[in-house]
JSON list of C-alpha atoms in Angstrom, two decimals:
[
{"chain": "L", "resi": 17, "resn": "ALA", "atom": "CA", "xyz": [0.00, 0.00, 0.00]},
{"chain": "L", "resi": 18, "resn": "GLN", "atom": "CA", "xyz": [1.12, 3.55, -0.66]},
{"chain": "L", "resi": 19, "resn": "LYS", "atom": "CA", "xyz": [1.43, 6.09, 2.10]},
{"chain": "L", "resi": 20, "resn": "ILE", "atom": "CA", "xyz": [2.61, 9.67, 2.49]},
{"chain": "L", "resi": 21, "resn": "THR", "atom": "CA", "xyz": [3.55, 11.07, 5.88]},
{"chain": "L", "resi": 22, "resn": "GLN", "atom": "CA", "xyz": [4.11, 14.70, 6.81]},
{"chain": "L", "resi": 23, "resn": "THR", "atom": "CA", "xyz": [5.03, 14.93, 10.49]},
{"chain": "L", "resi": 24, "resn": "GLN", "atom": "CA", "xyz": [5.08, 18.72, 10.90]},
{"chain": "L", "resi": 25, "resn": "PRO", "atom": "CA", "xyz": [1.55, 20.06, 11.38]},
{"chain": "L", "resi": 26, "resn": "GLY", "atom": "CA", "xyz": [2.85, 23.64, 11.61]},
{"chain": "L", "resi": 27, "resn": "MET", "atom": "CA", "xyz": [6.09, 25.48, 10.97]},
{"chain": "L", "resi": 28, "resn": "PHE", "atom": "CA", "xyz": [7.30, 29.05, 11.46]},
{"chain": "L", "resi": 29, "resn": "VAL", "atom": "CA", "xyz": [10.08, 30.71, 9.47]},
{"chain": "L", "resi": 30, "resn": "GLN", "atom": "CA", "xyz": [11.49, 34.20, 9.43]},
{"chain": "L", "resi": 31, "resn": "GLU", "atom": "CA", "xyz": [11.13, 36.14, 6.22]},
{"chain": "L", "resi": 32, "resn": "LYS", "atom": "CA", "xyz": [14.15, 35.71, 3.88]},
{"chain": "L", "resi": 33, "resn": "GLU", "atom": "CA", "xyz": [15.28, 32.53, 5.60]},
{"chain": "L", "resi": 34, "resn": "ALA", "atom": "CA", "xyz": [15.15, 29.02, 4.15]},
{"chain": "L", "resi": 35, "resn": "VAL", "atom": "CA", "xyz": [12.79, 26.34, 5.45]},
{"chain": "L", "resi": 36, "resn": "THR", "atom": "CA", "xyz": [12.50, 22.58, 4.93]},
{"chain": "L", "resi": 37, "resn": "LEU", "atom": "CA", "xyz": [9.18, 20.78, 4.97]},
{"chain": "L", "resi": 38, "resn": "ASP", "atom": "CA", "xyz": [9.44, 17.05, 5.61]},
{"chain": "L", "resi": 39, "resn": "CYS", "atom": "CA", "xyz": [7.79, 14.28, 3.62]},
{"chain": "L", "resi": 40, "resn": "THR", "atom": "CA", "xyz": [8.33, 10.54, 3.79]},
{"chain": "L", "resi": 41, "resn": "TYR", "atom": "CA", "xyz": [6.61, 8.01, 1.59]},
{"chain": "L", "resi": 42, "resn": "ASP", "atom": "CA", "xyz": [6.09, 4.30, 1.30]},
{"chain": "L", "resi": 43, "resn": "THR", "atom": "CA", "xyz": [5.52, 2.29, -1.85]},
{"chain": "L", "resi": 44, "resn": "SER", "atom": "CA", "xyz": [6.59, -1.04, -3.25]},
{"chain": "L", "resi": 45, "resn": "ASP", "atom": "CA", "xyz": [6.58, 0.31, -6.81]},
{"chain": "L", "resi": 46, "resn": "GLN", "atom": "CA", "xyz": [9.87, 1.14, -8.47]},
{"chain": "L", "resi": 47, "resn": "SER", "atom": "CA", "xyz": [8.41, 3.79, -10.76]},
{"chain": "L", "resi": 48, "resn": "TYR", "atom": "CA", "xyz": [6.63, 6.66, -9.04]},
{"chain": "L", "resi": 49, "resn": "GLY", "atom": "CA", "xyz": [6.38, 10.41, -8.92]},
{"chain": "L", "resi": 50, "resn": "LEU", "atom": "CA", "xyz": [6.44, 12.81, -5.99]},
{"chain": "L", "resi": 51, "resn": "PHE", "atom": "CA", "xyz": [4.72, 16.18, -5.97]},
{"chain": "L", "resi": 52, "resn": "TRP", "atom": "CA", "xyz": [4.37, 19.21, -3.75]},
{"chain": "L", "resi": 53, "resn": "TYR", "atom": "CA", "xyz": [1.34, 21.47, -3.77]},
{"chain": "L", "resi": 54, "resn": "LYS", "atom": "CA", "xyz": [0.66, 24.78, -2.05]},
{"chain": "L", "resi": 55, "resn": "GLN", "atom": "CA", "xyz": [-2.77, 25.74, -0.75]},
{"chain": "L", "resi": 56, "resn": "PRO", "atom": "CA", "xyz": [-3.09, 29.40, 0.31]},
{"chain": "L", "resi": 57, "resn": "SER", "atom": "CA", "xyz": [-5.98, 30.58, 2.45]},
{"chain": "L", "resi": 58, "resn": "SER", "atom": "CA", "xyz": [-8.00, 31.15, -0.74]},
{"chain": "L", "resi": 59, "resn": "GLY", "atom": "CA", "xyz": [-8.21, 27.35, -1.04]},
{"chain": "L", "resi": 60, "resn": "GLU", "atom": "CA", "xyz": [-6.81, 26.81, -4.53]},
{"chain": "L", "resi": 61, "resn": "MET", "atom": "CA", "xyz": [-4.31, 23.99, -5.01]},
{"chain": "L", "resi": 62, "resn": "ILE", "atom": "CA", "xyz": [-1.13, 25.15, -6.73]},
{"chain": "L", "resi": 63, "resn": "PHE", "atom": "CA", "xyz": [1.35, 22.64, -8.13]},
{"chain": "L", "resi": 64, "resn": "LEU", "atom": "CA", "xyz": [4.93, 23.53, -7.13]},
{"chain": "L", "resi": 65, "resn": "ILE", "atom": "CA", "xyz": [7.40, 20.83, -8.07]},
{"chain": "L", "resi": 66, "resn": "TYR", "atom": "CA", "xyz": [7.78, 17.23, -9.28]},
{"chain": "L", "resi": 67, "resn": "GLN", "atom": "CA", "xyz": [10.41, 14.54, -8.74]},
{"chain": "L", "resi": 68, "resn": "GLY", "atom": "CA", "xyz": [10.49, 11.22, -10.58]},
{"chain": "L", "resi": 69, "resn": "SER", "atom": "CA", "xyz": [11.78, 8.10, -8.86]},
{"chain": "L", "resi": 70, "resn": "TYR", "atom": "CA", "xyz": [14.40, 7.58, -11.57]},
{"chain": "L", "resi": 71, "resn": "ASP", "atom": "CA", "xyz": [15.57, 11.19, -11.64]},
{"chain": "L", "resi": 72, "resn": "GLU", "atom": "CA", "xyz": [19.16, 11.39, -10.47]},
{"chain": "L", "resi": 73, "resn": "GLN", "atom": "CA", "xyz": [19.14, 15.12, -9.88]},
{"chain": "L", "resi": 74, "resn": "ASN", "atom": "CA", "xyz": [17.04, 16.87, -7.28]},
{"chain": "L", "resi": 75, "resn": "ALA", "atom": "CA", "xyz": [14.24, 18.89, -8.85]},
{"chain": "L", "resi": 76, "resn": "THR", "atom": "CA", "xyz": [14.34, 22.68, -8.63]},
{"chain": "L", "resi": 77, "resn": "GLU", "atom": "CA", "xyz": [11.78, 25.32, -9.60]},
{"chain": "L", "resi": 78, "resn": "GLY", "atom": "CA", "xyz": [12.82, 28.85, -8.75]},
{"chain": "L", "resi": 79, "resn": "ARG", "atom": "CA", "xyz": [12.95, 29.15, -4.94]},
{"chain": "L", "resi": 80, "resn": "TYR", "atom": "CA", "xyz": [11.65, 25.60, -4.51]},
{"chain": "L", "resi": 81, "resn": "SER", "atom": "CA", "xyz": [13.85, 22.53, -4.48]},
{"chain": "L", "resi": 82, "resn": "LEU", "atom": "CA", "xyz": [13.11, 18.95, -3.61]},
{"chain": "L", "resi": 83, "resn": "ASN", "atom": "CA", "xyz": [15.63, 17.09, -1.48]},
{"chain": "L", "resi": 84, "resn": "PHE", "atom": "CA", "xyz": [15.08, 13.54, -2.75]},
{"chain": "L", "resi": 85, "resn": "GLN", "atom": "CA", "xyz": [16.66, 10.72, -0.74]},
{"chain": "L", "resi": 86, "resn": "LYS", "atom": "CA", "xyz": [15.42, 7.53, -2.34]},
{"chain": "L", "resi": 87, "resn": "ALA", "atom": "CA", "xyz": [16.99, 5.08, 0.10]},
{"chain": "L", "resi": 88, "resn": "ARG", "atom": "CA", "xyz": [15.38, 6.90, 3.01]},
{"chain": "L", "resi": 89, "resn": "LYS", "atom": "CA", "xyz": [12.11, 7.34, 1.07]},
{"chain": "L", "resi": 90, "resn": "SER", "atom": "CA", "xyz": [12.04, 11.04, 1.78]},
{"chain": "L", "resi": 91, "resn": "ALA", "atom": "CA", "xyz": [11.14, 13.96, -0.48]},
{"chain": "L", "resi": 92, "resn": "ASN", "atom": "CA", "xyz": [11.55, 17.14, 1.52]},
{"chain": "L", "resi": 93, "resn": "LEU", "atom": "CA", "xyz": [10.61, 20.53, 0.09]},
{"chain": "L", "resi": 94, "resn": "VAL", "atom": "CA", "xyz": [13.10, 23.34, 0.59]},
{"chain": "L", "resi": 95, "resn": "ILE", "atom": "CA", "xyz": [11.92, 26.91, 0.16]},
{"chain": "L", "resi": 96, "resn": "SER", "atom": "CA", "xyz": [14.73, 29.42, -0.03]},
{"chain": "L", "resi": 97, "resn": "ALA", "atom": "CA", "xyz": [14.45, 33.11, 0.86]},
{"chain": "L", "resi": 98, "resn": "SER", "atom": "CA", "xyz": [10.96, 32.81, 2.35]},
{"chain": "L", "resi": 99, "resn": "GLN", "atom": "CA", "xyz": [8.42, 35.49, 1.53]},
{"chain": "L", "resi": 100, "resn": "LEU", "atom": "CA", "xyz": [5.25, 36.52, 3.34]},
{"chain": "L", "resi": 101, "resn": "GLY", "atom": "CA", "xyz": [3.26, 35.10, 0.42]},
{"chain": "L", "resi": 102, "resn": "ASP", "atom": "CA", "xyz": [4.69, 31.66, 1.15]},
{"chain": "L", "resi": 103, "resn": "SER", "atom": "CA", "xyz": [2.40, 31.39, 4.19]},
{"chain": "L", "resi": 104, "resn": "ALA", "atom": "CA", "xyz": [0.08, 28.51, 3.25]},
{"chain": "L", "resi": 105, "resn": "MET", "atom": "CA", "xyz": [-0.62, 24.81, 3.64]},
{"chain": "L", "resi": 106, "resn": "TYR", "atom": "CA", "xyz": [1.83, 22.57, 1.82]},
{"chain": "L", "resi": 107, "resn": "PHE", "atom": "CA", "xyz": [0.98, 19.05, 0.72]},
{"chain": "L", "resi": 108, "resn": "CYS", "atom": "CA", "xyz": [3.26, 16.25, -0.41]},
{"chain": "L", "resi": 109, "resn": "ALA", "atom": "CA", "xyz": [1.75, 13.75, -2.85]},
{"chain": "L", "resi": 110, "resn": "MET", "atom": "CA", "xyz": [2.68, 10.59, -4.73]},
{"chain": "L", "resi": 111, "resn": "ARG", "atom": "CA", "xyz": [1.61, 8.64, -7.80]},
{"chain": "L", "resi": 112, "resn": "ALA", "atom": "CA", "xyz": [2.93, 5.16, -8.48]},
{"chain": "L", "resi": 113, "resn": "ASN", "atom": "CA", "xyz": [3.00, 3.30, -11.74]},
{"chain": "L", "resi": 114, "resn": "ASN", "atom": "CA", "xyz": [0.64, 0.34, -12.16]},
{"chain": "L", "resi": 115, "resn": "GLN", "atom": "CA", "xyz": [-1.88, 1.97, -9.84]},
{"chain": "L", "resi": 116, "resn": "GLY", "atom": "CA", "xyz": [-4.26, 3.39, -12.43]},
{"chain": "L", "resi": 117, "resn": "GLY", "atom": "CA", "xyz": [-2.91, 6.88, -11.85]},
{"chain": "L", "resi": 118, "resn": "LYS", "atom": "CA", "xyz": [-3.84, 6.93, -8.19]},
{"chain": "L", "resi": 119, "resn": "LEU", "atom": "CA", "xyz": [-2.68, 10.12, -6.45]},
{"chain": "L", "resi": 120, "resn": "ILE", "atom": "CA", "xyz": [-2.45, 10.27, -2.67]},
{"chain": "L", "resi": 121, "resn": "PHE", "atom": "CA", "xyz": [-1.59, 13.12, -0.31]},
{"chain": "L", "resi": 122, "resn": "GLY", "atom": "CA", "xyz": [-0.05, 13.63, 3.10]},
{"chain": "L", "resi": 123, "resn": "GLN", "atom": "CA", "xyz": [-1.65, 15.43, 6.03]},
{"chain": "L", "resi": 124, "resn": "GLY", "atom": "CA", "xyz": [-0.10, 18.75, 5.14]},
{"chain": "L", "resi": 125, "resn": "THR", "atom": "CA", "xyz": [2.14, 21.30, 6.87]},
{"chain": "L", "resi": 126, "resn": "GLU", "atom": "CA", "xyz": [0.95, 24.81, 7.65]},
{"chain": "L", "resi": 127, "resn": "LEU", "atom": "CA", "xyz": [3.80, 27.26, 7.07]},
{"chain": "L", "resi": 128, "resn": "SER", "atom": "CA", "xyz": [3.74, 30.71, 8.59]},
{"chain": "L", "resi": 129, "resn": "VAL", "atom": "CA", "xyz": [6.30, 33.27, 7.46]},
{"chain": "L", "resi": 130, "resn": "LYS", "atom": "CA", "xyz": [7.07, 35.97, 10.05]},
{"chain": "L", "resi": 131, "resn": "PRO", "atom": "CA", "xyz": [8.08, 39.50, 8.96]},
{"chain": "M", "resi": 3, "resn": "ASP", "atom": "CA", "xyz": [-5.53, 26.71, -19.62]},
{"chain": "M", "resi": 4, "resn": "VAL", "atom": "CA", "xyz": [-6.72, 23.56, -17.90]},
{"chain": "M", "resi": 5, "resn": "LYS", "atom": "CA", "xyz": [-10.01, 24.03, -16.21]},
{"chain": "M", "resi": 6, "resn": "VAL", "atom": "CA", "xyz": [-11.63, 21.83, -13.61]},
{"chain": "M", "resi": 7, "resn": "THR", "atom": "CA", "xyz": [-15.04, 23.09, -12.58]},
{"chain": "M", "resi": 8, "resn": "GLN", "atom": "CA", "xyz": [-17.08, 21.94, -9.61]},
{"chain": "M", "resi": 9, "resn": "SER", "atom": "CA", "xyz": [-20.78, 22.63, -9.81]},
{"chain": "M", "resi": 10, "resn": "SER", "atom": "CA", "xyz": [-21.15, 24.36, -6.43]},
{"chain": "M", "resi": 11, "resn": "ARG", "atom": "CA", "xyz": [-18.89, 26.34, -4.14]},
{"chain": "M", "resi": 12, "resn": "TYR", "atom": "CA", "xyz": [-21.13, 25.97, -1.10]},
{"chain": "M", "resi": 13, "resn": "LEU", "atom": "CA", "xyz": [-23.86, 23.44, -0.43]},
{"chain": "M", "resi": 14, "resn": "VAL", "atom": "CA", "xyz": [-26.14, 22.84, 2.56]},
{"chain": "M", "resi": 15, "resn": "LYS", "atom": "CA", "xyz": [-28.08, 19.58, 2.69]},
{"chain": "M", "resi": 16, "resn": "ARG", "atom": "CA", "xyz": [-30.22, 17.77, 5.23]},
{"chain": "M", "resi": 17, "resn": "THR", "atom": "CA", "xyz": [-29.34, 14.46, 6.86]},
{"chain": "M", "resi": 18, "resn": "GLY", "atom": "CA", "xyz": [-30.58, 11.56, 4.75]},
{"chain": "M", "resi": 19, "resn": "GLU", "atom": "CA", "xyz": [-30.69, 13.49, 1.47]},
{"chain": "M", "resi": 20, "resn": "LYS", "atom": "CA", "xyz": [-29.05, 12.13, -1.65]},
{"chain": "M", "resi": 21, "resn": "VAL", "atom": "CA", "xyz": [-26.36, 14.58, -2.71]},
{"chain": "M", "resi": 22, "resn": "PHE", "atom": "CA", "xyz": [-24.66, 14.96, -6.08]},
{"chain": "M", "resi": 23, "resn": "LEU", "atom": "CA", "xyz": [-21.37, 16.79, -6.51]},
{"chain": "M", "resi": 24, "resn": "GLU", "atom": "CA", "xyz": [-20.42, 17.36, -10.12]},
{"chain": "M", "resi": 25, "resn": "CYS", "atom": "CA", "xyz": [-17.00, 17.92, -11.62]},
{"chain": "M", "resi": 26, "resn": "VAL", "atom": "CA", "xyz": [-16.14, 18.73, -15.23]},
{"chain": "M", "resi": 27, "resn": "GLN", "atom": "CA", "xyz": [-12.71, 19.04, -16.86]},
{"chain": "M", "resi": 28, "resn": "ASP", "atom": "CA", "xyz": [-11.89, 20.36, -20.30]},
{"chain": "M", "resi": 29, "resn": "MET", "atom": "CA", "xyz": [-8.46, 18.86, -21.00]},
{"chain": "M", "resi": 30, "resn": "ASP", "atom": "CA", "xyz": [-9.32, 15.33, -22.08]},
{"chain": "M", "resi": 31, "resn": "HIS", "atom": "CA", "xyz": [-7.67, 13.89, -18.97]},
{"chain": "M", "resi": 32, "resn": "GLU", "atom": "CA", "xyz": [-7.97, 10.17, -18.33]},
{"chain": "M", "resi": 33, "resn": "ASN", "atom": "CA", "xyz": [-7.75, 10.41, -14.55]},
{"chain": "M", "resi": 34, "resn": "MET", "atom": "CA", "xyz": [-10.28, 12.12, -12.32]},
{"chain": "M", "resi": 35, "resn": "PHE", "atom": "CA", "xyz": [-10.29, 12.14, -8.52]},
{"chain": "M", "resi": 36, "resn": "TRP", "atom": "CA", "xyz": [-12.51, 13.03, -5.59]},
{"chain": "M", "resi": 37, "resn": "TYR", "atom": "CA", "xyz": [-10.97, 13.99, -2.25]},
{"chain": "M", "resi": 38, "resn": "ARG", "atom": "CA", "xyz": [-12.30, 15.28, 1.00]},
{"chain": "M", "resi": 39, "resn": "GLN", "atom": "CA", "xyz": [-10.21, 17.72, 3.01]},
{"chain": "M", "resi": 40, "resn": "ASP", "atom": "CA", "xyz": [-10.48, 18.01, 6.78]},
{"chain": "M", "resi": 41, "resn": "PRO", "atom": "CA", "xyz": [-8.19, 19.95, 9.14]},
{"chain": "M", "resi": 42, "resn": "GLY", "atom": "CA", "xyz": [-5.26, 17.83, 10.29]},
{"chain": "M", "resi": 43, "resn": "LEU", "atom": "CA", "xyz": [-6.14, 14.97, 7.94]},
{"chain": "M", "resi": 44, "resn": "GLY", "atom": "CA", "xyz": [-4.99, 16.43, 4.65]},
{"chain": "M", "resi": 45, "resn": "LEU", "atom": "CA", "xyz": [-6.60, 15.32, 1.41]},
{"chain": "M", "resi": 46, "resn": "ARG", "atom": "CA", "xyz": [-8.07, 11.85, 1.61]},
{"chain": "M", "resi": 47, "resn": "LEU", "atom": "CA", "xyz": [-8.89, 10.02, -1.60]},
{"chain": "M", "resi": 48, "resn": "ILE", "atom": "CA", "xyz": [-12.51, 8.88, -1.85]},
{"chain": "M", "resi": 49, "resn": "TYR", "atom": "CA", "xyz": [-12.64, 7.48, -5.40]},
{"chain": "M", "resi": 50, "resn": "PHE", "atom": "CA", "xyz": [-10.77, 7.90, -8.62]},
{"chain": "M", "resi": 51, "resn": "SER", "atom": "CA", "xyz": [-11.31, 6.93, -12.23]},
{"chain": "M", "resi": 52, "resn": "TYR", "atom": "CA", "xyz": [-8.89, 6.23, -15.08]},
{"chain": "M", "resi": 53, "resn": "ASP", "atom": "CA", "xyz": [-11.42, 5.82, -17.87]},
{"chain": "M", "resi": 54, "resn": "VAL", "atom": "CA", "xyz": [-15.08, 6.18, -18.70]},
{"chain": "M", "resi": 55, "resn": "LYS", "atom": "CA", "xyz": [-17.23, 3.87, -16.57]},
{"chain": "M", "resi": 56, "resn": "MET", "atom": "CA", "xyz": [-14.10, 2.78, -14.62]},
{"chain": "M", "resi": 57, "resn": "LYS", "atom": "CA", "xyz": [-13.78, 3.57, -10.95]},
{"chain": "M", "resi": 58, "resn": "GLU", "atom": "CA", "xyz": [-11.44, 2.61, -8.14]},
{"chain": "M", "resi": 59, "resn": "LYS", "atom": "CA", "xyz": [-11.93, 2.97, -4.41]},
{"chain": "M", "resi": 60, "resn": "GLY", "atom": "CA", "xyz": [-9.63, 5.27, -2.58]},
{"chain": "M", "resi": 61, "resn": "ASP", "atom": "CA", "xyz": [-8.92, 5.25, 1.13]},
{"chain": "M", "resi": 62, "resn": "ILE", "atom": "CA", "xyz": [-12.35, 6.35, 2.39]},
{"chain": "M", "resi": 63, "resn": "PRO", "atom": "CA", "xyz": [-15.07, 5.18, -0.03]},
{"chain": "M", "resi": 64, "resn": "GLU", "atom": "CA", "xyz": [-17.67, 4.26, 2.61]},
{"chain": "M", "resi": 65, "resn": "GLY", "atom": "CA", "xyz": [-20.86, 6.27, 2.23]},
{"chain": "M", "resi": 66, "resn": "TYR", "atom": "CA", "xyz": [-19.94, 7.49, -1.25]},
{"chain": "M", "resi": 67, "resn": "SER", "atom": "CA", "xyz": [-20.33, 6.33, -4.82]},
{"chain": "M", "resi": 68, "resn": "VAL", "atom": "CA", "xyz": [-19.21, 7.83, -8.13]},
{"chain": "M", "resi": 69, "resn": "SER", "atom": "CA", "xyz": [-20.25, 7.92, -11.74]},
{"chain": "M", "resi": 70, "resn": "ARG", "atom": "CA", "xyz": [-18.25, 8.56, -14.88]},
{"chain": "M", "resi": 71, "resn": "GLU", "atom": "CA", "xyz": [-20.47, 8.25, -17.92]},
{"chain": "M", "resi": 72, "resn": "LYS", "atom": "CA", "xyz": [-18.46, 10.72, -20.01]},
{"chain": "M", "resi": 73, "resn": "LYS", "atom": "CA", "xyz": [-14.73, 11.33, -20.00]},
{"chain": "M", "resi": 74, "resn": "GLU", "atom": "CA", "xyz": [-15.03, 14.96, -18.96]},
{"chain": "M", "resi": 75, "resn": "ARG", "atom": "CA", "xyz": [-17.45, 14.47, -16.07]},
{"chain": "M", "resi": 76, "resn": "PHE", "atom": "CA", "xyz": [-16.99, 12.75, -12.71]},
{"chain": "M", "resi": 77, "resn": "SER", "atom": "CA", "xyz": [-19.78, 12.81, -10.16]},
{"chain": "M", "resi": 78, "resn": "LEU", "atom": "CA", "xyz": [-19.59, 12.09, -6.45]},
{"chain": "M", "resi": 79, "resn": "ILE", "atom": "CA", "xyz": [-22.77, 10.79, -4.85]},
{"chain": "M", "resi": 80, "resn": "LEU", "atom": "CA", "xyz": [-23.62, 10.75, -1.17]},
{"chain": "M", "resi": 81, "resn": "GLU", "atom": "CA", "xyz": [-26.38, 8.16, -1.04]},
{"chain": "M", "resi": 82, "resn": "SER", "atom": "CA", "xyz": [-27.72, 9.29, 2.32]},
{"chain": "M", "resi": 83, "resn": "ALA", "atom": "CA", "xyz": [-25.91, 12.33, 3.65]},
{"chain": "M", "resi": 84, "resn": "SER", "atom": "CA", "xyz": [-24.80, 12.30, 7.27]},
{"chain": "M", "resi": 85, "resn": "THR", "atom": "CA", "xyz": [-23.36, 15.05, 9.47]},
{"chain": "M", "resi": 86, "resn": "ASN", "atom": "CA", "xyz": [-19.94, 13.38, 9.46]},
{"chain": "M", "resi": 87, "resn": "GLN", "atom": "CA", "xyz": [-19.77, 14.01, 5.72]},
{"chain": "M", "resi": 88, "resn": "THR", "atom": "CA", "xyz": [-19.65, 17.76, 6.33]},
{"chain": "M", "resi": 89, "resn": "SER", "atom": "CA", "xyz": [-16.35, 18.68, 4.71]},
{"chain": "M", "resi": 90, "resn": "MET", "atom": "CA", "xyz": [-14.55, 20.37, 1.82]},
{"chain": "M", "resi": 91, "resn": "TYR", "atom": "CA", "xyz": [-14.67, 18.23, -1.32]},
{"chain": "M", "resi": 92, "resn": "LEU", "atom": "CA", "xyz": [-12.04, 18.65, -4.00]},
{"chain": "M", "resi": 93, "resn": "CYS", "atom": "CA", "xyz": [-12.13, 17.28, -7.53]},
{"chain": "M", "resi": 94, "resn": "ALA", "atom": "CA", "xyz": [-9.00, 16.91, -9.65]},
{"chain": "M", "resi": 95, "resn": "SER", "atom": "CA", "xyz": [-8.01, 15.62, -13.06]},
{"chain": "M", "resi": 96, "resn": "SER", "atom": "CA", "xyz": [-4.78, 14.58, -14.72]},
{"chain": "M", "resi": 97, "resn": "LEU", "atom": "CA", "xyz": [-3.23, 12.60, -17.52]},
{"chain": "M", "resi": 98, "resn": "LEU", "atom": "CA", "xyz": [-2.68, 8.94, -16.70]},
{"chain": "M", "resi": 99, "resn": "THR", "atom": "CA", "xyz": [1.13, 9.05, -16.67]},
{"chain": "M", "resi": 100, "resn": "VAL", "atom": "CA", "xyz": [2.85, 9.09, -13.29]},
{"chain": "M", "resi": 101, "resn": "ASN", "atom": "CA", "xyz": [4.98, 12.13, -14.08]},
{"chain": "M", "resi": 102, "resn": "THR", "atom": "CA", "xyz": [2.11, 14.57, -14.63]},
{"chain": "M", "resi": 103, "resn": "GLU", "atom": "CA", "xyz": [0.52, 16.79, -12.04]},
{"chain": "M", "resi": 104, "resn": "ALA", "atom": "CA", "xyz": [-3.15, 16.98, -11.21]},
{"chain": "M", "resi": 105, "resn": "PHE", "atom": "CA", "xyz": [-5.29, 20.08, -11.66]},
{"chain": "M", "resi": 106, "resn": "PHE", "atom": "CA", "xyz": [-7.87, 20.94, -9.07]},
{"chain": "M", "resi": 107, "resn": "GLY", "atom": "CA", "xyz": [-11.30, 22.48, -8.97]},
{"chain": "M", "resi": 108, "resn": "GLN", "atom": "CA", "xyz": [-12.16, 25.27, -6.59]},
{"chain": "M", "resi": 109, "resn": "GLY", "atom": "CA", "xyz": [-13.71, 22.92, -4.03]},
{"chain": "M", "resi": 110, "resn": "THR", "atom": "CA", "xyz": [-17.22, 22.45, -2.65]},
{"chain": "M", "resi": 111, "resn": "ARG", "atom": "CA", "xyz": [-17.85, 23.22, 1.00]},
{"chain": "M", "resi": 112, "resn": "LEU", "atom": "CA", "xyz": [-20.64, 20.79, 1.95]},
{"chain": "M", "resi": 113, "resn": "THR", "atom": "CA", "xyz": [-22.53, 21.20, 5.20]},
{"chain": "M", "resi": 114, "resn": "VAL", "atom": "CA", "xyz": [-24.96, 18.46, 6.26]},
{"chain": "M", "resi": 115, "resn": "VAL", "atom": "CA", "xyz": [-27.43, 19.57, 8.91]}
]
């Protein structure tokens, strides 16, 4: 069975500092994808970054990077130079091959950026 | 632009009513999903579909059913609404391949009284 675990219900970070949001996953599939989404208070779900299980390099998208450690089954999101607009819920998600496209999410981490 | 549209933003229903939540996407996506979102529990998968008339149970299918008669439309049905089904419901769609992201609707806040 697939599972995503986010163990930090809430996090605080000072503006302009970097922050790491933790995500661990469990799957028996060899081919899978890992995603991070942002959900601001408006409620929309915004896709941030993707990492494939066979990708050798960590994914980066602007100020977002994904620290992928396959052996530890972790896919942590790193946000550099935090901004006030980064305050939101962040969700880690996974899709595995041979699962009909099934997409599951973690419990989420609420990030608050302090001025 | 990909668009996923949920029929209602807010809905109030009575206990025991049959409730239909509709979701339409315009990008010819194979996959469609229904989630419910509750504080501290994240997004929990209720049902998903990878083709017309195909459906798969997610992690919390009890009390729900789904229908996908056309590729662009995926309906969530609460056969007999109960107060513990009060929640935010999110629909999403995506291509079938594992390396593609899902696109979400705006959500339906359902209150069962």
